[in-house]
CSV table of C-alpha atoms in Angstrom, one decimal:
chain,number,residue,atom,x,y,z
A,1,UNK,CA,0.0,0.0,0.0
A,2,UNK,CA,2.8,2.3,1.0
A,3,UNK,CA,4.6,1.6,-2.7
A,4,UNK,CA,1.8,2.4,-4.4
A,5,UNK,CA,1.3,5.3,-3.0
A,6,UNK,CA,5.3,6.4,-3.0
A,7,UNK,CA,5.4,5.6,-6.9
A,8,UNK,CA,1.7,7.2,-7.5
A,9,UNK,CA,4.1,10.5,-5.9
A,10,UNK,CA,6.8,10.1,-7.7
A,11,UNK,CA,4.9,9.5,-10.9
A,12,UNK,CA,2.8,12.5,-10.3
A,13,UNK,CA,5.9,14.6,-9.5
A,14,UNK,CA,7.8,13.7,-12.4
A,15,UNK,CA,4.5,14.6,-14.7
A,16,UNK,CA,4.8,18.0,-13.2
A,17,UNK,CA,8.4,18.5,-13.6
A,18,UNK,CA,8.2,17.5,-17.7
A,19,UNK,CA,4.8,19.9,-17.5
A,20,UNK,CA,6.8,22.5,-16.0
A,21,UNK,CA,10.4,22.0,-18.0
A,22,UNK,CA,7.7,21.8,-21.3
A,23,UNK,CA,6.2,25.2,-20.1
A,24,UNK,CA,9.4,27.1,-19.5
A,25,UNK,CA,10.9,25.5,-22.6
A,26,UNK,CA,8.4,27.3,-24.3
A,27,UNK,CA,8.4,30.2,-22.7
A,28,UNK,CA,11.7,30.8,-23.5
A,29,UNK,CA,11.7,29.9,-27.1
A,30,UNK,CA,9.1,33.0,-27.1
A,31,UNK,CA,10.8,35.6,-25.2
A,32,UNK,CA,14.2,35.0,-27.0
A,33,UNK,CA,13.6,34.1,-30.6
A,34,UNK,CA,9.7,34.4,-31.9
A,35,UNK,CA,8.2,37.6,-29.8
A,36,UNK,CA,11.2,39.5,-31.4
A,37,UNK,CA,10.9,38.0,-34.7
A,38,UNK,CA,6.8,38.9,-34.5
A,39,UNK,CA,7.8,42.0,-34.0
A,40,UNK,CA,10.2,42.3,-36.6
A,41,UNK,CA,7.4,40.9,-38.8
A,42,UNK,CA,4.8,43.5,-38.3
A,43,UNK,CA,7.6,45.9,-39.2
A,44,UNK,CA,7.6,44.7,-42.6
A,45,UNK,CA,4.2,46.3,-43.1
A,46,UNK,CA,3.1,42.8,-45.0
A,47,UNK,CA,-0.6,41.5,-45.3
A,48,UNK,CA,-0.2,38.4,-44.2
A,49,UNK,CA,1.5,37.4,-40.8
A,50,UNK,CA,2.5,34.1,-41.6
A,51,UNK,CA,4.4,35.6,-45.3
A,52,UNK,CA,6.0,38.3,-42.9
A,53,UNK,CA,7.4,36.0,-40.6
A,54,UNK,CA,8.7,33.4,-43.5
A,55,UNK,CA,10.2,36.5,-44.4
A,56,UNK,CA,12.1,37.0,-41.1
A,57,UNK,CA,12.7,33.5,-40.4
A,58,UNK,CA,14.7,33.2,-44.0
A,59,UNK,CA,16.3,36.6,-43.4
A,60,UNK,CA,17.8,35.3,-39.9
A,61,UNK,CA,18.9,31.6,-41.6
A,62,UNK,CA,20.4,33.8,-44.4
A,63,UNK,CA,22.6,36.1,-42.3
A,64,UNK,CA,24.4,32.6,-40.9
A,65,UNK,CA,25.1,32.1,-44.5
A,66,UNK,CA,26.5,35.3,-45.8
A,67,UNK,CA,30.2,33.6,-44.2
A,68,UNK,CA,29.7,31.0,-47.0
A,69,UNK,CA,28.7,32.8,-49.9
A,70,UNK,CA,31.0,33.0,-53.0
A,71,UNK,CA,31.1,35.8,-55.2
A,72,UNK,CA,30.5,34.1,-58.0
A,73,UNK,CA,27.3,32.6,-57.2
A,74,UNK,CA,25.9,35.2,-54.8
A,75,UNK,CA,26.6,37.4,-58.3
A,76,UNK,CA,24.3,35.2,-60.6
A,77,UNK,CA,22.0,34.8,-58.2
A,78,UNK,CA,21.0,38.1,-57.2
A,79,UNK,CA,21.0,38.8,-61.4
A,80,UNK,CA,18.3,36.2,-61.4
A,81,UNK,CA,16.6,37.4,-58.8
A,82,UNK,CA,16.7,41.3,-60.2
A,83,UNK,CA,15.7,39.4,-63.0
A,84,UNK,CA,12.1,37.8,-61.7
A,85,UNK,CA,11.3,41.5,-60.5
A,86,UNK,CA,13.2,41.5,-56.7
A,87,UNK,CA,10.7,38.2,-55.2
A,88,UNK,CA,9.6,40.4,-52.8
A,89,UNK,CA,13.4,41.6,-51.5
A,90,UNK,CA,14.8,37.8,-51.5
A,91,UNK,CA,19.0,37.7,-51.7
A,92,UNK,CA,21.0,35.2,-52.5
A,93,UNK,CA,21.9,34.1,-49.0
A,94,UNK,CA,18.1,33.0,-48.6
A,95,UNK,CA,17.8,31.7,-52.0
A,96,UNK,CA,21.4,29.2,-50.2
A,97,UNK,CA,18.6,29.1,-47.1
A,98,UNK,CA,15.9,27.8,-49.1
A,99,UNK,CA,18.4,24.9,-50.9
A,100,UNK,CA,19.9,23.7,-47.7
A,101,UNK,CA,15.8,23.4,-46.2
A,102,UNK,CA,14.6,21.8,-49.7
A,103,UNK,CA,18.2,19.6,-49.5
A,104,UNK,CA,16.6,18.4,-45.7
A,105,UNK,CA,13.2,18.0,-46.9
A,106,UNK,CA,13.4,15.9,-50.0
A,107,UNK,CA,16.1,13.5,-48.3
A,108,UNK,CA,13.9,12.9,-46.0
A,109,UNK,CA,11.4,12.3,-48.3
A,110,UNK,CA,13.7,10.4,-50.7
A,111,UNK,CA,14.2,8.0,-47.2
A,112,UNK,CA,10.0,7.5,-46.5
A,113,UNK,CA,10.0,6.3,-50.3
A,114,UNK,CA,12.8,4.3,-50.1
A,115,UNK,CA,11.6,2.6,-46.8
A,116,UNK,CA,8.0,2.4,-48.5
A,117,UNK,CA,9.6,0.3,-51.5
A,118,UNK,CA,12.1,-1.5,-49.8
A,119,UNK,CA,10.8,-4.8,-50.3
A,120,UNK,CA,11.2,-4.5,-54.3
A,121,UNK,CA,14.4,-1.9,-54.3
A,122,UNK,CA,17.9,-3.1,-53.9
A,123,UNK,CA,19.9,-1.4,-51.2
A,124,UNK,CA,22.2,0.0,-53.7
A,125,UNK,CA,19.3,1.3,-55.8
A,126,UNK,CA,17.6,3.0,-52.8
A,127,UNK,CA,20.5,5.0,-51.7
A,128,UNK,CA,20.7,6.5,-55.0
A,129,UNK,CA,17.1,6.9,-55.2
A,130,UNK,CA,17.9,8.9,-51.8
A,131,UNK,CA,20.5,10.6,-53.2
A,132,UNK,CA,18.6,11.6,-56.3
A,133,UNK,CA,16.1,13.6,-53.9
A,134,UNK,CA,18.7,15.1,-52.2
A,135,UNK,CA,20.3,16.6,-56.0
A,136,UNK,CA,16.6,17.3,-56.5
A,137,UNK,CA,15.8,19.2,-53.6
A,138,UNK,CA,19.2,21.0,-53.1
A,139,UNK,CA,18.6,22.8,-56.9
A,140,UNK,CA,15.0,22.8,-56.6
A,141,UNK,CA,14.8,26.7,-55.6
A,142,UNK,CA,17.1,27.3,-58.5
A,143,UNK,CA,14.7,26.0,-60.5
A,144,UNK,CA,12.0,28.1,-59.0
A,145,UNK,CA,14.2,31.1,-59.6
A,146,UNK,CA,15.2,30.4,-62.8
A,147,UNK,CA,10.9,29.5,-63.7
A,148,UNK,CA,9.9,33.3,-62.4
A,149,UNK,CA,12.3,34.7,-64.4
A,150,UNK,CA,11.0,33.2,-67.5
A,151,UNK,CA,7.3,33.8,-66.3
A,152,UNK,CA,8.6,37.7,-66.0
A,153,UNK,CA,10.3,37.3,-69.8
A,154,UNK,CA,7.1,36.0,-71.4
A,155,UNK,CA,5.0,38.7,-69.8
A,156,UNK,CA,7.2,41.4,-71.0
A,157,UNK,CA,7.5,39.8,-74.3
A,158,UNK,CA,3.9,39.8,-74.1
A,159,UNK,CA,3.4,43.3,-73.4
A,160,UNK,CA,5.8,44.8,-75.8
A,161,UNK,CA,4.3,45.5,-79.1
A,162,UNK,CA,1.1,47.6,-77.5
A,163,UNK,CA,3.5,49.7,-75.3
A,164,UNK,CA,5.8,50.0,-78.2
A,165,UNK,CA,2.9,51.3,-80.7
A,166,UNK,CA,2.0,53.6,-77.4
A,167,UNK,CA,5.4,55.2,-76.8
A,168,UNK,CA,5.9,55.8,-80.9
A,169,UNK,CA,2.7,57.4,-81.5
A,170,UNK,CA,3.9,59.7,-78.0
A,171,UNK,CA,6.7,60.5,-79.8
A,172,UNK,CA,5.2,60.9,-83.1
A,173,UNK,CA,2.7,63.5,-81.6
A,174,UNK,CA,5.6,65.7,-80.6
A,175,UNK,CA,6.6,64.3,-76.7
A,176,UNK,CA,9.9,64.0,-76.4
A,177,UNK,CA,11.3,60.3,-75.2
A,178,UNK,CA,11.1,61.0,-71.3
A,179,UNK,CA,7.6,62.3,-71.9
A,180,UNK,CA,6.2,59.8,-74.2
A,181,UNK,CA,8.0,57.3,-71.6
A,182,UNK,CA,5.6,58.9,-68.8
A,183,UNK,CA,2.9,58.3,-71.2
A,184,UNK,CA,3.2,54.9,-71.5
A,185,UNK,CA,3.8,54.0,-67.5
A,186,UNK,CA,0.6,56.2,-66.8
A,187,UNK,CA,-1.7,54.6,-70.0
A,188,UNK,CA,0.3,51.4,-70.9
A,189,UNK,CA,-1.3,47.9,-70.3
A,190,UNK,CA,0.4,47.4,-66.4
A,191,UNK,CA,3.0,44.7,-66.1
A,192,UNK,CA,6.6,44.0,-65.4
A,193,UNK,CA,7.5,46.2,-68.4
A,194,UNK,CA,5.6,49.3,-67.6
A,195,UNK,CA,7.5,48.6,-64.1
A,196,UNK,CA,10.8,48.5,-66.0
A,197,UNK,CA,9.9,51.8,-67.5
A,198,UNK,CA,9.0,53.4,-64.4
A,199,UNK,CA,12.0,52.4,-63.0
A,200,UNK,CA,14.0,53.5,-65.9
A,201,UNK,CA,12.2,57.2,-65.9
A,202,UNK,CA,12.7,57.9,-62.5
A,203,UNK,CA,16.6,57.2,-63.2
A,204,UNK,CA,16.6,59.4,-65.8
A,205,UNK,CA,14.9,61.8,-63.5
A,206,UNK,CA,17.8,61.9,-61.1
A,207,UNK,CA,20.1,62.6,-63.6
A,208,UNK,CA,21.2,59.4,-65.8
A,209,UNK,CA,21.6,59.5,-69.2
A,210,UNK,CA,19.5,57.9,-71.6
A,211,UNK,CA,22.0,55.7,-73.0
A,212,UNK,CA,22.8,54.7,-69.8
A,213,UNK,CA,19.1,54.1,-68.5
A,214,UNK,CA,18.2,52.5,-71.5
A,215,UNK,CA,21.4,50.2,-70.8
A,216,UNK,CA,20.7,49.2,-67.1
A,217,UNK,CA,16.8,48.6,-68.2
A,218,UNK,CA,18.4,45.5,-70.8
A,219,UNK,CA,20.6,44.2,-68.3
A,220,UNK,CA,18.0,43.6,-65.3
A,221,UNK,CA,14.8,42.0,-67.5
A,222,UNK,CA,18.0,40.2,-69.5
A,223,UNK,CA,15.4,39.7,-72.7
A,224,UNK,CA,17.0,39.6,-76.3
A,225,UNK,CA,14.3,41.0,-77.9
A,226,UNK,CA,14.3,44.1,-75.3
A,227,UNK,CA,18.3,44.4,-75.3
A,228,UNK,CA,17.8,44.5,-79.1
A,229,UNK,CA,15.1,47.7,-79.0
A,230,UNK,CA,17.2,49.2,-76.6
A,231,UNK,CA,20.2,49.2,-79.0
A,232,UNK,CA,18.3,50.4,-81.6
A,233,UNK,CA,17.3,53.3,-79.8
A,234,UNK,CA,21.1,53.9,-78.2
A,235,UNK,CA,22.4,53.7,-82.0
A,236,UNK,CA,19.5,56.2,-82.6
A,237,UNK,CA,20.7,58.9,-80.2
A,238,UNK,CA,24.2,58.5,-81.0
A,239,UNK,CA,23.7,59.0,-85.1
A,240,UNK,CA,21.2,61.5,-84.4
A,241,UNK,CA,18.4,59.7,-86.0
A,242,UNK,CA,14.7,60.4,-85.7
A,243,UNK,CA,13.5,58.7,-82.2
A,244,UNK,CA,10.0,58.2,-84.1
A,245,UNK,CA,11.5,56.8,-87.0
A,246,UNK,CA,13.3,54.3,-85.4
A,247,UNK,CA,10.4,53.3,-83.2
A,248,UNK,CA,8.1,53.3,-85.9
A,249,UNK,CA,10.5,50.5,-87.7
A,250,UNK,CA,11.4,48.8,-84.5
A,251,UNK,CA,6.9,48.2,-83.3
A,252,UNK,CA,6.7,47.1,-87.2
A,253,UNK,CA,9.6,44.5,-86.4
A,254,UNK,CA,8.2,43.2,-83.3
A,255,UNK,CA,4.5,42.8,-84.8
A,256,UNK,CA,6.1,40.6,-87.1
A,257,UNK,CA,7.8,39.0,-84.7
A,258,UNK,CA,4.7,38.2,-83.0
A,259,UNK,CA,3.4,36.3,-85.6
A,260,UNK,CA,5.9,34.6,-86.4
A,261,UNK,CA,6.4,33.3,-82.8
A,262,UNK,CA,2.4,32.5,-83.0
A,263,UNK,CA,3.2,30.7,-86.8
A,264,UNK,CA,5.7,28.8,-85.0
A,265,UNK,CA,3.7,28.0,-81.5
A,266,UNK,CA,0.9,26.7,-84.1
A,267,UNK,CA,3.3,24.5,-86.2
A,268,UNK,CA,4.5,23.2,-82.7
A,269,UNK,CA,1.1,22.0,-81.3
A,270,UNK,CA,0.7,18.9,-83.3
A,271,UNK,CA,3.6,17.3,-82.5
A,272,UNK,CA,3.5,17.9,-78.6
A,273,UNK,CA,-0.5,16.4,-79.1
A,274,UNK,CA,1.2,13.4,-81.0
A,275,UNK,CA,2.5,12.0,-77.2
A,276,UNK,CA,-0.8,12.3,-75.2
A,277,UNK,CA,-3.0,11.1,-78.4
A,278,UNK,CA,-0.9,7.9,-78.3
A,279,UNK,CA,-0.6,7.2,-74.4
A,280,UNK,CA,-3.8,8.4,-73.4
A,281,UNK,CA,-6.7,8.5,-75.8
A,282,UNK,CA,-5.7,5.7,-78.6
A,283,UNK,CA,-6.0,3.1,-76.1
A,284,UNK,CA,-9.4,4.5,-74.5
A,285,UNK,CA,-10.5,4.3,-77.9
A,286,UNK,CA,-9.4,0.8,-78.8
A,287,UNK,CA,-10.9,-0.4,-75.1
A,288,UNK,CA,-14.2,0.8,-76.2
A,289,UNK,CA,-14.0,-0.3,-79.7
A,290,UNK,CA,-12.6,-3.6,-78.7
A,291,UNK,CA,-13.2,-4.5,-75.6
A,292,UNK,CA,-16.7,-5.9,-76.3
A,293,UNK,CA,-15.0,-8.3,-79.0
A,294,UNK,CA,-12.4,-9.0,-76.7
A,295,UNK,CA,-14.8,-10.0,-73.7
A,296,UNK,CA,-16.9,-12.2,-76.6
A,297,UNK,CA,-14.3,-14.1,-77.8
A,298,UNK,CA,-12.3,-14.9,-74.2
A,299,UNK,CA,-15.9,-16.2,-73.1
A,300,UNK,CA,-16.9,-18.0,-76.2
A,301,UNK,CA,-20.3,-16.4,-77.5
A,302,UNK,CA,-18.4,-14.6,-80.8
């Protein structure tokens, strides 16, 4: 009787003291690390808390990893990023962030599906099935970078022509550049290009020269069909050329451009149908076609 009641103590005691070590544990996980972090959060004026504090939590991984940052890639990086239109302020430490959390996450994942097929995988063939998530994961927000920038790129190509035919007729009526330029961020169809633009007329604003505005506009959306109007127009001001004339050629060019990109998007389409006609609907077709027959001759009624 007296054990019992000695353990039921003891058991009751030590279910307090992991209550209370639990309690204090988190407790001080709040004070130190997230109640300063939520306030750093709200200070980032965003809509959504949990986006804010993403935002935080990759900004304080990301200082850990400015030590191991090469020039090199911490260069291309934040080109991509400037690229993709900033990513709401990410740098290229937190992009190194994001692949050492994907490289965690999809080697563990790699591990569950190995474990889940381990009675028909090798062991030779499941680390390297583990190892291929690992690759995966570790360039996975390369990837991702690499995909808005190309989403960015096919908007502005998108957008082009009409703010093209916009800033030549401004010019055409009489605006000069920087004016008709204004025209077209006000009245243009709203994008990453008119963005560009807006960017590029407040530098010339402050005092940048058009050639070199024009210039530093190329380099950050990194398009060849936009590097190519800007030379046009930089070849322009240095021969003295007309501005409209020029623009007038270069909106004809990229009209035709444009359908010749749709001519060749069209020629495309029956080939990349030729794949899921084979694999997906030819054999639906022969089921219901031939199943019946099928059924009537295994069973011995045909």
């Amino acid at each position: 009787m007296g054990g019992d009641l000695v353990g039921g103590i003891m058991t009751f005691l030590s279910f307090v003291l992991v209550l209370g070590f639990g309690f204090f544990l988190v407790y001080g996980v709040w004070e130190v690390a997230l109640k300063k972090s939520l306030s750093e959060a709200k200070e980032l004026e965003e809509r959504s808390t949990m986006k804010a504090m993403r935002k935080v939590f990759l900004r304080k991984l990301g200082s850990y990893n400015r030590r191991f940052m090469w020039p090199k890639y911490e260069a291309k990086v934040n080109k991509r990023i400037v690229s993709a239109g900033g990513l709401d302020g990410l740098k290229a430490e937190e992009v190194l962030t994001l692949q050492e959390l994907a490289l965690v996450f999809f080697t563990i994942l790699g591990i569950v599906v190995t474990n889940f097929l381990r009675s028909d995988l090798d062991i030779q063939v499941g680390y390297w099935l583990v190892g291929l998530f690992a690759l995966l994961g570790f360039y996975y927000p390369k990837i991702w970078v690499r995909d808005q920038v190309k989403k960015r790129q096919f908007k502005i190509i998108r957008e082009l022509p009409y703010n093209l035919d916009l800033l030549t007729l401004s010019v055409e009526a009489g605006l000069d550049f920087q004016a008709a330029v204004g025209t077209v961020v006000k009245k243009g169809k709203q994008g990453p290009l008119v963005e560009e633009m807006d960017l590029m007329l407040k530098e010339l604003r402050i005092g940048k020269t058009r050639q070199v505005a024009l210039r530093e506009m190329a380099d950050r959306v990194a398009l060849p069909a936009l590097s190519q109007f800007v030379a046009a127009l930089i070849q322009a001001d240095r021969m003295g050329t007309s501005l409209g004339k020029i623009l007038r050629i270069q909106s004809t060019q990229m009209r035709i451009e444009r359908t010749q990109r749709a001519e060749k998007l069209a020629n495309e389409a029956p080939v990349k149908m030729l794949f899921p006609l084979i694999a997906c609907i030819f054999p639906t077709v022969f089921m219901i076609l031939f199943g019946p027959i099928v059924y009537q001759f295994m069973s011995g009624d045909f």
